Coordinates of C-alpha atoms and ligand atoms in Angstrom, one line a residue:
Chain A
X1 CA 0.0 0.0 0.0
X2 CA 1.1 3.4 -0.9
X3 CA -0.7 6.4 0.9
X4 CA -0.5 9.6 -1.6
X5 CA 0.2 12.3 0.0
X6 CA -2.0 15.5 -0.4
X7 CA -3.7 18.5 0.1
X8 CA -7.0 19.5 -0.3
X9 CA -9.1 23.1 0.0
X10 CA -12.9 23.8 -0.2
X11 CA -14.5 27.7 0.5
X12 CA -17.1 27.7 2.9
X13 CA -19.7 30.7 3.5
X14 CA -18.5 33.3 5.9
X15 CA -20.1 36.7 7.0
X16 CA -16.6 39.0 5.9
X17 CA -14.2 37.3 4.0
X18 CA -14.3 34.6 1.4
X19 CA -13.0 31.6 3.5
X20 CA -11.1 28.7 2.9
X21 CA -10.3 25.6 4.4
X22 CA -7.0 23.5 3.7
X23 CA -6.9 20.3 5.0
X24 CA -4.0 16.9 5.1
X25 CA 0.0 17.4 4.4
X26 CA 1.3 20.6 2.4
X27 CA 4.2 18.9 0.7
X28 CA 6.3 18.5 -2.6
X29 CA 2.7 17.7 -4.6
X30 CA 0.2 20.2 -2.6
X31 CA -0.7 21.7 -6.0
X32 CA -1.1 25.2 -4.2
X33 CA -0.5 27.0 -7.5
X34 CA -3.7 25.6 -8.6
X35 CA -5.5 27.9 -5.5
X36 CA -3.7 30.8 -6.5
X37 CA -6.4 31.8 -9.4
X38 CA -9.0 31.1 -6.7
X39 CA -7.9 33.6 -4.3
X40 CA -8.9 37.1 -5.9
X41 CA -8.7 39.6 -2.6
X42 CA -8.6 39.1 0.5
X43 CA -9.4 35.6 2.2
X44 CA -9.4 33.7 5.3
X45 CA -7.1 30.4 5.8
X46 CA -8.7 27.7 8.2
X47 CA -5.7 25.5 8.9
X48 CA -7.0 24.0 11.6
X49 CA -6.9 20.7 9.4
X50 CA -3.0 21.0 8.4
X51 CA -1.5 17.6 9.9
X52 CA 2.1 18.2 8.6
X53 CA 3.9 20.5 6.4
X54 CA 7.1 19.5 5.6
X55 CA 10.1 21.4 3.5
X56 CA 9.5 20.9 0.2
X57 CA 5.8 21.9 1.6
X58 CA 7.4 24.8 3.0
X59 CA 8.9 26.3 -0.1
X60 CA 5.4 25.7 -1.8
X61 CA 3.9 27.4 1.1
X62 CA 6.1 30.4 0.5
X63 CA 5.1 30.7 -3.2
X64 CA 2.0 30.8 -2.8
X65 CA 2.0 33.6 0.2
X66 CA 4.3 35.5 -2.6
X67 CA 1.6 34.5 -5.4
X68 CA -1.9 36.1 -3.2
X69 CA 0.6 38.6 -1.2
X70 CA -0.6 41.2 -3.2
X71 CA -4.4 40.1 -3.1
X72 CA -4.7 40.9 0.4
X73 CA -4.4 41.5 3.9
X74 CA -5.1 37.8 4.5
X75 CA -5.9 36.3 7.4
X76 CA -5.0 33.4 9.1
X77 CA -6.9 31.0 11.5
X78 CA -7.2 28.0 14.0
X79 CA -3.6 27.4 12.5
X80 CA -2.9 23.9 13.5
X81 CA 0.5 22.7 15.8
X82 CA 2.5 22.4 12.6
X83 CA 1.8 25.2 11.2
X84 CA 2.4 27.6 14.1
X85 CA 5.6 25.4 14.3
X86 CA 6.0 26.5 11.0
X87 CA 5.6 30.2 11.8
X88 CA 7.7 30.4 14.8
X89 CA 10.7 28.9 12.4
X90 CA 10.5 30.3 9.0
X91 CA 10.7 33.8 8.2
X92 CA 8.0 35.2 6.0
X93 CA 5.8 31.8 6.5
X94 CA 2.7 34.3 6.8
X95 CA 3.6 36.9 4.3
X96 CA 1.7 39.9 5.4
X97 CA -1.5 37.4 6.4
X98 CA -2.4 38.3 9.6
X99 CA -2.6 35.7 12.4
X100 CA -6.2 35.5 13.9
X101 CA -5.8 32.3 16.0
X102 CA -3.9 29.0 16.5
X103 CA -5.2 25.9 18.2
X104 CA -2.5 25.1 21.3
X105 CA -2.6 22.5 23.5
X106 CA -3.5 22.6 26.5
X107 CA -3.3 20.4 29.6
X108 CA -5.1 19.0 33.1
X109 CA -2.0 18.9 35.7
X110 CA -4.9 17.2 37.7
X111 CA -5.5 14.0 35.9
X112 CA -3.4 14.3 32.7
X113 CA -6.1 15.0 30.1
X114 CA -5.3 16.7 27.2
X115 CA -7.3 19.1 24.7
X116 CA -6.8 20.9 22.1
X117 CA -8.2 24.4 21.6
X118 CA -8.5 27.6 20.0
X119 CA -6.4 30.8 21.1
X120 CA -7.5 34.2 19.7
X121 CA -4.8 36.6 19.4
X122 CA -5.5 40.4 19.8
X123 CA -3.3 43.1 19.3
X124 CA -0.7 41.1 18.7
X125 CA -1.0 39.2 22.0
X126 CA -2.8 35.5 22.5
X127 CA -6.4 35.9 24.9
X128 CA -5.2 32.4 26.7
X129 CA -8.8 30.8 27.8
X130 CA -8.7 28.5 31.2
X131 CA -10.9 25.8 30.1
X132 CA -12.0 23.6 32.3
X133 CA -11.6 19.4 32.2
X134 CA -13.8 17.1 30.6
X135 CA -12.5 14.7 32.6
X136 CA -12.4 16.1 36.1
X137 CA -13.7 19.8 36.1
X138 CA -10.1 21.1 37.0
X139 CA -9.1 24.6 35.2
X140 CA -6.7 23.3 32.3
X141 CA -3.6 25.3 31.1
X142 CA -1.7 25.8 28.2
X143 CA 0.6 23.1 28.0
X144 CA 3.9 25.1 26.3
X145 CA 5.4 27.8 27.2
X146 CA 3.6 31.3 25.9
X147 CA 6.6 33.4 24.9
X148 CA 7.5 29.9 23.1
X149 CA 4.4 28.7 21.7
X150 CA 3.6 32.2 20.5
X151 CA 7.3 33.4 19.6
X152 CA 6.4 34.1 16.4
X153 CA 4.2 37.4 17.6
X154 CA 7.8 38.8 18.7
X155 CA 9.2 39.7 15.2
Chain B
X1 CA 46.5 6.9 38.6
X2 CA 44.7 5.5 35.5
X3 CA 44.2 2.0 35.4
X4 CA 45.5 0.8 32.1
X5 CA 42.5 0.9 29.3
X6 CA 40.6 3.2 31.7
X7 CA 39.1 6.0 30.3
X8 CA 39.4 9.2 31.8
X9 CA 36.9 11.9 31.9
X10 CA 36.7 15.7 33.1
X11 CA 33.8 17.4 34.4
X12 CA 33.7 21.2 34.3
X13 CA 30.3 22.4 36.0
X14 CA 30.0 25.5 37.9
X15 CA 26.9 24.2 39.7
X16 CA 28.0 21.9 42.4
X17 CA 24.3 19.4 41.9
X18 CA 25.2 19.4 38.5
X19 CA 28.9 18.8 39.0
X20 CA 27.8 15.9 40.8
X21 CA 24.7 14.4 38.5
X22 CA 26.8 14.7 35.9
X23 CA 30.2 12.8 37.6
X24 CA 27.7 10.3 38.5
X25 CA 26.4 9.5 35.0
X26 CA 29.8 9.2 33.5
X27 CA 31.1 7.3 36.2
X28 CA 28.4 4.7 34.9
X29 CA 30.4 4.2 32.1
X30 CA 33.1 2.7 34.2
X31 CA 35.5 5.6 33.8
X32 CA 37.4 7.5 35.8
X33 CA 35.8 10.3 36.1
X34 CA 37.5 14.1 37.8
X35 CA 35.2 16.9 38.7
X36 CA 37.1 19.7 40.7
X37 CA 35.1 22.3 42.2
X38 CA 37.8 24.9 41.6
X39 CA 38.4 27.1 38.4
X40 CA 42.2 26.6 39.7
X41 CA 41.8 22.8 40.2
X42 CA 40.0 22.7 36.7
X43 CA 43.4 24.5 34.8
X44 CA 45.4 21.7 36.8
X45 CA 43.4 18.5 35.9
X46 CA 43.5 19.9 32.1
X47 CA 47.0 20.3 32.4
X48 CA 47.5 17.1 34.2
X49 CA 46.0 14.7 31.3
X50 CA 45.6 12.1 29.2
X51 CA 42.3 12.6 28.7
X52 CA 39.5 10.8 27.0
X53 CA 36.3 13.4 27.3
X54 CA 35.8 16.6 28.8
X55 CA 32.3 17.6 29.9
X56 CA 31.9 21.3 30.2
X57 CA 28.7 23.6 30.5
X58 CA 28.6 27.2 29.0
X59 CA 30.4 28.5 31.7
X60 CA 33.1 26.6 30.9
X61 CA 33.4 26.7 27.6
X62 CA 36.0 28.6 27.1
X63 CA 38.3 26.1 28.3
X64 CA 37.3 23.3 26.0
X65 CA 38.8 25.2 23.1
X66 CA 42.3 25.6 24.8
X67 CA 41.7 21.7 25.8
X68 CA 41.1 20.9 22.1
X69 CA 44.3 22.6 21.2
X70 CA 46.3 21.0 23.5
X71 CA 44.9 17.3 22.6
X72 CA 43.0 17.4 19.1
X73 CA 41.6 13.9 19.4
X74 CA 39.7 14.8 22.6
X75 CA 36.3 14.5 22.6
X76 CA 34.0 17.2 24.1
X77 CA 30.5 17.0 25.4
X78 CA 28.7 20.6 25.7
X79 CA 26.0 20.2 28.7
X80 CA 24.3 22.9 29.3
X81 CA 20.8 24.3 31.0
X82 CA 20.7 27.6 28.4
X83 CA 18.0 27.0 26.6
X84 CA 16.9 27.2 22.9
X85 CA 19.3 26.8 20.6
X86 CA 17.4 29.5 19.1
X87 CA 19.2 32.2 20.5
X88 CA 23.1 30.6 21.2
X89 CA 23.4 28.8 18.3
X90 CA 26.1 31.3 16.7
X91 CA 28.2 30.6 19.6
X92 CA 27.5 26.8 20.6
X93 CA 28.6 25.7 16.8
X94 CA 31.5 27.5 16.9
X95 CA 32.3 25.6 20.2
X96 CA 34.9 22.3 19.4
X97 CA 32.1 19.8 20.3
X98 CA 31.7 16.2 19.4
X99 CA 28.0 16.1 21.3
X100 CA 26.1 18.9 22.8
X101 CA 23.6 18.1 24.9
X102 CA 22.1 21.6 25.4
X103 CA 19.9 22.7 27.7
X104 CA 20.0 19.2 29.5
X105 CA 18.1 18.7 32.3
X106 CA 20.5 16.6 34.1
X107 CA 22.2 20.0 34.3
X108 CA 19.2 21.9 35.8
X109 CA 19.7 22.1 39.9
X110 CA 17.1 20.2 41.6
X111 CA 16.3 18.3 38.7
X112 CA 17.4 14.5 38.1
X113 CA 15.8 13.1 34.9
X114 CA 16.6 9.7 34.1
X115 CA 15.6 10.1 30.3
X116 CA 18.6 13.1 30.3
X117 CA 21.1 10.8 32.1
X118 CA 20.7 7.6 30.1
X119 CA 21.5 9.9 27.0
X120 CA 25.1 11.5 28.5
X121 CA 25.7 8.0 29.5
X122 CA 25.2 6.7 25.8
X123 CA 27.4 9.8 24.5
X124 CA 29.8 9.1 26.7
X125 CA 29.9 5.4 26.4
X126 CA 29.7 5.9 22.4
X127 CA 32.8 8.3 22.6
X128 CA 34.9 5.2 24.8
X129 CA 34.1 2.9 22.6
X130 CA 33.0 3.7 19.0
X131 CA 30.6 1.5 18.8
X132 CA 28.2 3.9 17.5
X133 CA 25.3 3.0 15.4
X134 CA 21.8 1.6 17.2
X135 CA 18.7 2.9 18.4
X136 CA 18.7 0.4 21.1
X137 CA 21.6 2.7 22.5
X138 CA 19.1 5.1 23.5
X139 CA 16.3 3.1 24.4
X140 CA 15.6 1.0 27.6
X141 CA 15.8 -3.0 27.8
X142 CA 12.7 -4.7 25.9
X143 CA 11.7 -2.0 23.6
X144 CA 10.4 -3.3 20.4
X145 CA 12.3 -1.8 17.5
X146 CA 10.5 -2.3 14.1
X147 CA 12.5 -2.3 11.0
X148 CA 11.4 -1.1 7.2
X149 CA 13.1 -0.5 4.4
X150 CA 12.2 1.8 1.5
X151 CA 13.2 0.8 -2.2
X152 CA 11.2 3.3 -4.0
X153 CA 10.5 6.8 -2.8
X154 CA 6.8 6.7 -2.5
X155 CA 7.0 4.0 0.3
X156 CA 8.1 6.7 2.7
X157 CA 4.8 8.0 3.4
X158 CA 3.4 4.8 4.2
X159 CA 6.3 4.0 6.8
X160 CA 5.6 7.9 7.7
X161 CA 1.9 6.6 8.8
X162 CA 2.8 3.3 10.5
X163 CA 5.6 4.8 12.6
X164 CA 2.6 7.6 13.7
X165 CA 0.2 4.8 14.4
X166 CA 2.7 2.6 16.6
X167 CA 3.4 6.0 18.5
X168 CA -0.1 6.4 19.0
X169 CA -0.4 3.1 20.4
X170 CA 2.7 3.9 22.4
X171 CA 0.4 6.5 23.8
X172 CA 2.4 9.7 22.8
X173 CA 0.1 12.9 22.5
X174 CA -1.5 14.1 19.6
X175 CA 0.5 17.2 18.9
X176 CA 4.0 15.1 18.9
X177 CA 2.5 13.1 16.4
X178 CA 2.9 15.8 13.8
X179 CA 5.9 16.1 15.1
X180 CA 7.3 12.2 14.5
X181 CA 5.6 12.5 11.5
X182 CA 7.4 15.6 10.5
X183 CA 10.7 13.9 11.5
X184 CA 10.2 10.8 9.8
X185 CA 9.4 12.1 6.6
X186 CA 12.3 14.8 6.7
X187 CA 14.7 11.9 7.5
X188 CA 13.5 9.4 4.8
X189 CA 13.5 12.4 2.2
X190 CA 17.3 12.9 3.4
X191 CA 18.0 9.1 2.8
X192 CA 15.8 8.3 -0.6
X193 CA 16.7 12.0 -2.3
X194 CA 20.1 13.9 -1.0
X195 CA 22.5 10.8 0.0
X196 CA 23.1 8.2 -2.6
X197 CA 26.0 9.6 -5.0
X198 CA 27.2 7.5 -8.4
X199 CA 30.7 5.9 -8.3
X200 CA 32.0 9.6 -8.9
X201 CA 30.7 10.4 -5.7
X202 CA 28.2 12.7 -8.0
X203 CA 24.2 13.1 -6.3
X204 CA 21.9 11.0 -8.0
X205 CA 18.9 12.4 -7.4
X206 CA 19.4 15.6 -5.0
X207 CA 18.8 17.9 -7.5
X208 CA 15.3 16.2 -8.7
X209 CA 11.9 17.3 -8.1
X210 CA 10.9 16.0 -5.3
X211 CA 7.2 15.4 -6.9
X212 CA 8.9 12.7 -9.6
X213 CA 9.2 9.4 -7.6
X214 CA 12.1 7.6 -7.9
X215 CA 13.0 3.8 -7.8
X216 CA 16.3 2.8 -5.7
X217 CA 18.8 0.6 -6.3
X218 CA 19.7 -1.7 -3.9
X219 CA 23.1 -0.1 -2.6
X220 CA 20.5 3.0 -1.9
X221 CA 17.5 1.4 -0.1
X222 CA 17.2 3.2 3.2
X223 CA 16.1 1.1 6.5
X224 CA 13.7 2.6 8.6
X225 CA 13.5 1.5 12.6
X226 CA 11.4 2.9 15.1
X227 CA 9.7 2.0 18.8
X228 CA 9.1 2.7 21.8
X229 CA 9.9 2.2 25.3
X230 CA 7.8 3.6 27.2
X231 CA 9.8 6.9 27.9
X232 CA 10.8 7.9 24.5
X233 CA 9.8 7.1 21.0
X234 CA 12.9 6.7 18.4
X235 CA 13.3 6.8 15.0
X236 CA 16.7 5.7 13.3
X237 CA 17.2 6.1 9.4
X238 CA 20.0 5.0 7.9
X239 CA 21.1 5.1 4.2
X240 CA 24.6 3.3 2.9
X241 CA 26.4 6.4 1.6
X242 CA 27.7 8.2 5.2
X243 CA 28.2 11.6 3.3
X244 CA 26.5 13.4 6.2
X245 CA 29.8 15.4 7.9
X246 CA 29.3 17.5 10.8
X247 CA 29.9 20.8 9.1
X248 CA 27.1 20.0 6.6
X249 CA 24.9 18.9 8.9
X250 CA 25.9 21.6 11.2
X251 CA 26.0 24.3 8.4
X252 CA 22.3 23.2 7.3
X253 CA 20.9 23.4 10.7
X254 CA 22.8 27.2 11.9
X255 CA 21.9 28.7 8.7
X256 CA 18.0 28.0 9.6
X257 CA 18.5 29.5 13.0
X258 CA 18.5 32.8 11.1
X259 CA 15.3 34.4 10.3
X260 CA 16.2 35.8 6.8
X261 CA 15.5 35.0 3.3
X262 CA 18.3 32.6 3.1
X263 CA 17.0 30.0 4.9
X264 CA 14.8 28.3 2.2
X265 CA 16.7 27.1 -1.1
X266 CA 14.4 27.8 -4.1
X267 CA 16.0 25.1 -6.5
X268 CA 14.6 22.4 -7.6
X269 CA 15.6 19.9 -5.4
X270 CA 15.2 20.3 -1.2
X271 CA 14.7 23.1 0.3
X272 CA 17.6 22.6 2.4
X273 CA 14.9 22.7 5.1
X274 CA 14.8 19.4 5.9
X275 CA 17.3 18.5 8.6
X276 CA 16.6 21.5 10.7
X277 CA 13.0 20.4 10.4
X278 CA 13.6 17.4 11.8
X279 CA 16.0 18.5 14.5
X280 CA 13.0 20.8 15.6
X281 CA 10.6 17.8 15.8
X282 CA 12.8 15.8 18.5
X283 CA 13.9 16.6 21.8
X284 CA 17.6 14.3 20.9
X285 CA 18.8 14.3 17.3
X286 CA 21.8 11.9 16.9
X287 CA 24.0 11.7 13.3
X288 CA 26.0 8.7 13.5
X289 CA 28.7 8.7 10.5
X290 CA 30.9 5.7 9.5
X291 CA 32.5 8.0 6.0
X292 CA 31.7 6.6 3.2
X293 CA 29.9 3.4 4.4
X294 CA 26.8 4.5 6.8
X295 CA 24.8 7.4 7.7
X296 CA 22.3 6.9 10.5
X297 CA 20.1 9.7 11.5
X298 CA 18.4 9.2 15.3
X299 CA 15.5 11.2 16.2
X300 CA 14.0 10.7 20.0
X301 CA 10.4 12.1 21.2
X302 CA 9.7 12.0 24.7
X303 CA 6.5 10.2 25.6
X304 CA 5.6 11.9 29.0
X305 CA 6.2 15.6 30.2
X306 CA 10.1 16.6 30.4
X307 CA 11.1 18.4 33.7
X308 CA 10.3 22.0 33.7
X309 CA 13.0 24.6 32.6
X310 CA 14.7 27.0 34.8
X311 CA 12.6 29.9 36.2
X312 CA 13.1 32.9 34.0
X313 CA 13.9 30.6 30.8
X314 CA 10.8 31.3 28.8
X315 CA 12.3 29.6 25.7
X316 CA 13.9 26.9 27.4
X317 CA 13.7 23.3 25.9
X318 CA 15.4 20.5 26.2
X319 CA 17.2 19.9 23.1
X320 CA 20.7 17.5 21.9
X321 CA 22.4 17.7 18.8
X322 CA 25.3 14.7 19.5
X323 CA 27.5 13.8 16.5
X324 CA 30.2 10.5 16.0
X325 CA 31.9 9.6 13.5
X326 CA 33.7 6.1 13.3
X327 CA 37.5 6.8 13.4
X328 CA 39.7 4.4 11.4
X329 CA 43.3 4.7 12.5
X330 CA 45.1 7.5 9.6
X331 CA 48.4 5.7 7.6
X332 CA 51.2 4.8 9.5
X333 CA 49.0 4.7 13.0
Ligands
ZN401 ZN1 -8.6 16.7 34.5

């Protein structure tokens, strides 16, 4: 068996912006200059459902924020792990998209349950909720460090 | 007095907890192992020699590169509690290390983690004895290592999904499953696209798209092993060609550490990406070399929570970068 890896995007209705929601593993094949036509001003990115992104996803990544650059001021949202791993390591990774929220991970100290959940960030600085456990009703916390998790909102 | 075949080792800590963590891991290894509390006593043992492996922290530093000058065949190990190579790498690569174990927490007062000293022990022991390829050297007793190997490039992403659904099994959280994932498929890329060279030593396919798939031959099929045991999931790649040398590997991964336009290649073939990719996926990233014969890349992800960082150290991680090379004795040795 051979998985094929891929990426896929559909535009849902929103109230603002044209939306649109990328989804499985931006890499050498993710065919993002296909979505470049699509995107004609600005747009939001849902990519909550990014599982991995690796390099060679990376420098397509990078084209395509050059290619719709110009179409903007984008927005990004619910980025996924990966890709806010992405952001805190590459420079440029959002272009001059604007980051609306990430999904972080948070944690129960109390009985080790885990969760993963949206963070808003507002003038430049993450609103960190205090959910509390599914599991035991215990306040959960973010499970990295802030100034680490969010690094990329410091240059 | 050295008995004879003992090794000898120096430990230069400033903090005393750490001095004595750390002398108690390497003495593990069987060798004799000096740790003076004194920067005086420290000039003296250095002086005083033969020595095998010197363990220093930052603090210390300094001193490893008159060491190295003195003895070029000694081996240094770079154990630290700064954090984040993110903001010292400049300065830790330019440091004369074999292995750097940065931002250990077997060097963090207070804090004695047994995943942190079974790897110093390993480096250490690897740095005895050159005996330096294995997973198992990093894993405890009774893991179960699986093994794959990939003779055609598009098999990677299926190895890619069953290494993420063992570590699931394995229990390891959600959000370091994108990370093993990223790892493995950074470090079969490395092994299927960028090592194997012709009999000129010319790339094969490092300067292919990486969107063409390619079929290996069997000099260039890459093994794949991975497991768990229970504290740590590993990964080991391995590819026949050993062409990764420290100052590649070393020069790939500094150059991303810089937030400029350099840091992506836009060629056609990697995006020179890929190793510091990986590298940031693990908490231990291990290149064994034997030149010429074997390259075997070792990525480890912790299972369970690692011990907090020092207060104040809002970047801190723990993080290793340990390189070996098998050493074959030069002409007339
Ligand atoms: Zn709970």
């Amino acid at each position: 068996m051979q998985a094929k890896r891929n990426l896929t995007w559909r535009f849902v209705d929103s109230a603002d912006l044209p939306t649109c929601v990328l989804e499985g593993i931006v890499g050498e094949d993710a065919g993002l200059d296909d979505l470049v036509p699509d995107i004609k001003g600005p747009a939001r990115f849902d990519l909550s459902g990014v599982a991995r992104i690796n390099s060679t996803g990376v420098r397509e990544w990078l084209r395509f924020v050059e290619a719709i650059n110009g179409k903007g001021p984008h927005r990004l949202f619910r980025c996924s792990a990966p890709i806010v791993a992405q952001l805190n390591m590459i420079d440029n990774f959002r272009g001059s998209a604007k980051v609306e929220s990430v999904i972080a991970p948070y944690y129960c100290e109390a009985c080790g349950h885990e969760l993963a959940t949206e963070v808003t960030i507002e003038n430049n600085t993450p609103k960190l909720p205090s959910p509390a456990c599914a599991e035991c009703g215990e306040t959960m916390a973010l499970d990295e460090m802030p100034a680490r998790y969010f690094y990329f909102l410091s240059y | 007095m050295l008995k004879p075949g003992e090794k000898s080792v120096l430990v230069l800590q400033s903090s005393p907890k750490s001095r004595r963590l750390t002398a108690r891991a390497v003495a593990a290894t069987g060798a004799h192992c000096v740790a003076p509390p004194t920067g005086e006593e420290s000039t003296q043992a250095l002086a005083n020699g033969p020595l095998d492996v010197l363990v220093v922290d930052w603090e210390n530093a300094a001193l490893a590169q008159q060491a190295v000058k003195l003895n070029p065949r000694l081996e240094v190990v770079l154990l630290t509690d700064r954090p984040a190579f993110e903001r010292y790498a400049e300065d830790i690569m330019d440091l004369p290390m074999s292995s750097m174990i940065v931002s250990s927490f077997v060097a963090v007062p207070d804090a004695n983690d047994p995943v942190a000293t079974r790897e110093l022990v390993t480096t250490v022991a690897k740095l005895f004895t050159g005996d330096i390829f294995g997973l198992e050297k990093y894993m405890g007793w009774g893991a179960a290592i699986r093994e794959q190997e990939i003779r055609a490039s598009q098999q990677a992403e299926g190895i890619v999904q069953s290494a993420c659904e063992d570590a699931a099994r394995s229990g390891m959280p959600e959000r370091e499953l994108s990370s093993l994932g990223l790892l493995v498929d950074e470090l079969c890329t490395n092994a299927v696209w960028d090592a194997p060279v012709d009999a000129e030593g010319q790339p094969r396919y490092a300067d292919k798209s990486r969107a063409q798939p390619v079929a290996l031959a069997p000099n260039e099929y890459v093994t794949v092993r991975y497991g768990s045991d229970g504290n740590l999931f590993g990964v080991s790649v391995s590819d026949n060609f050993g062409r990764l040398d420290q100052d590649l590997a070393v020069r790939y991964i500094r150059k991303c550490f810089r937030h400029n336009d350099q840091q992506v290649s836009k060629s056609a073939g990697g995006a020179g990406l890929g190793l510091y990719m990986a590298f940031n996926s693990v908490s231990s990233f291990v290149i064994n070399v034997d030149p010429g014969v074997r390259t075997e890349v070792i990525g480890l992800i912790r299972l369970g929570r690692a011990p907090k960082p020092p207060a104040g150290e809002s970047l801190g991680t723990s993080r290793s970068l340990c390189y070996f090379r098998t050493k074959r004795p030069k002409k007339g040795e």
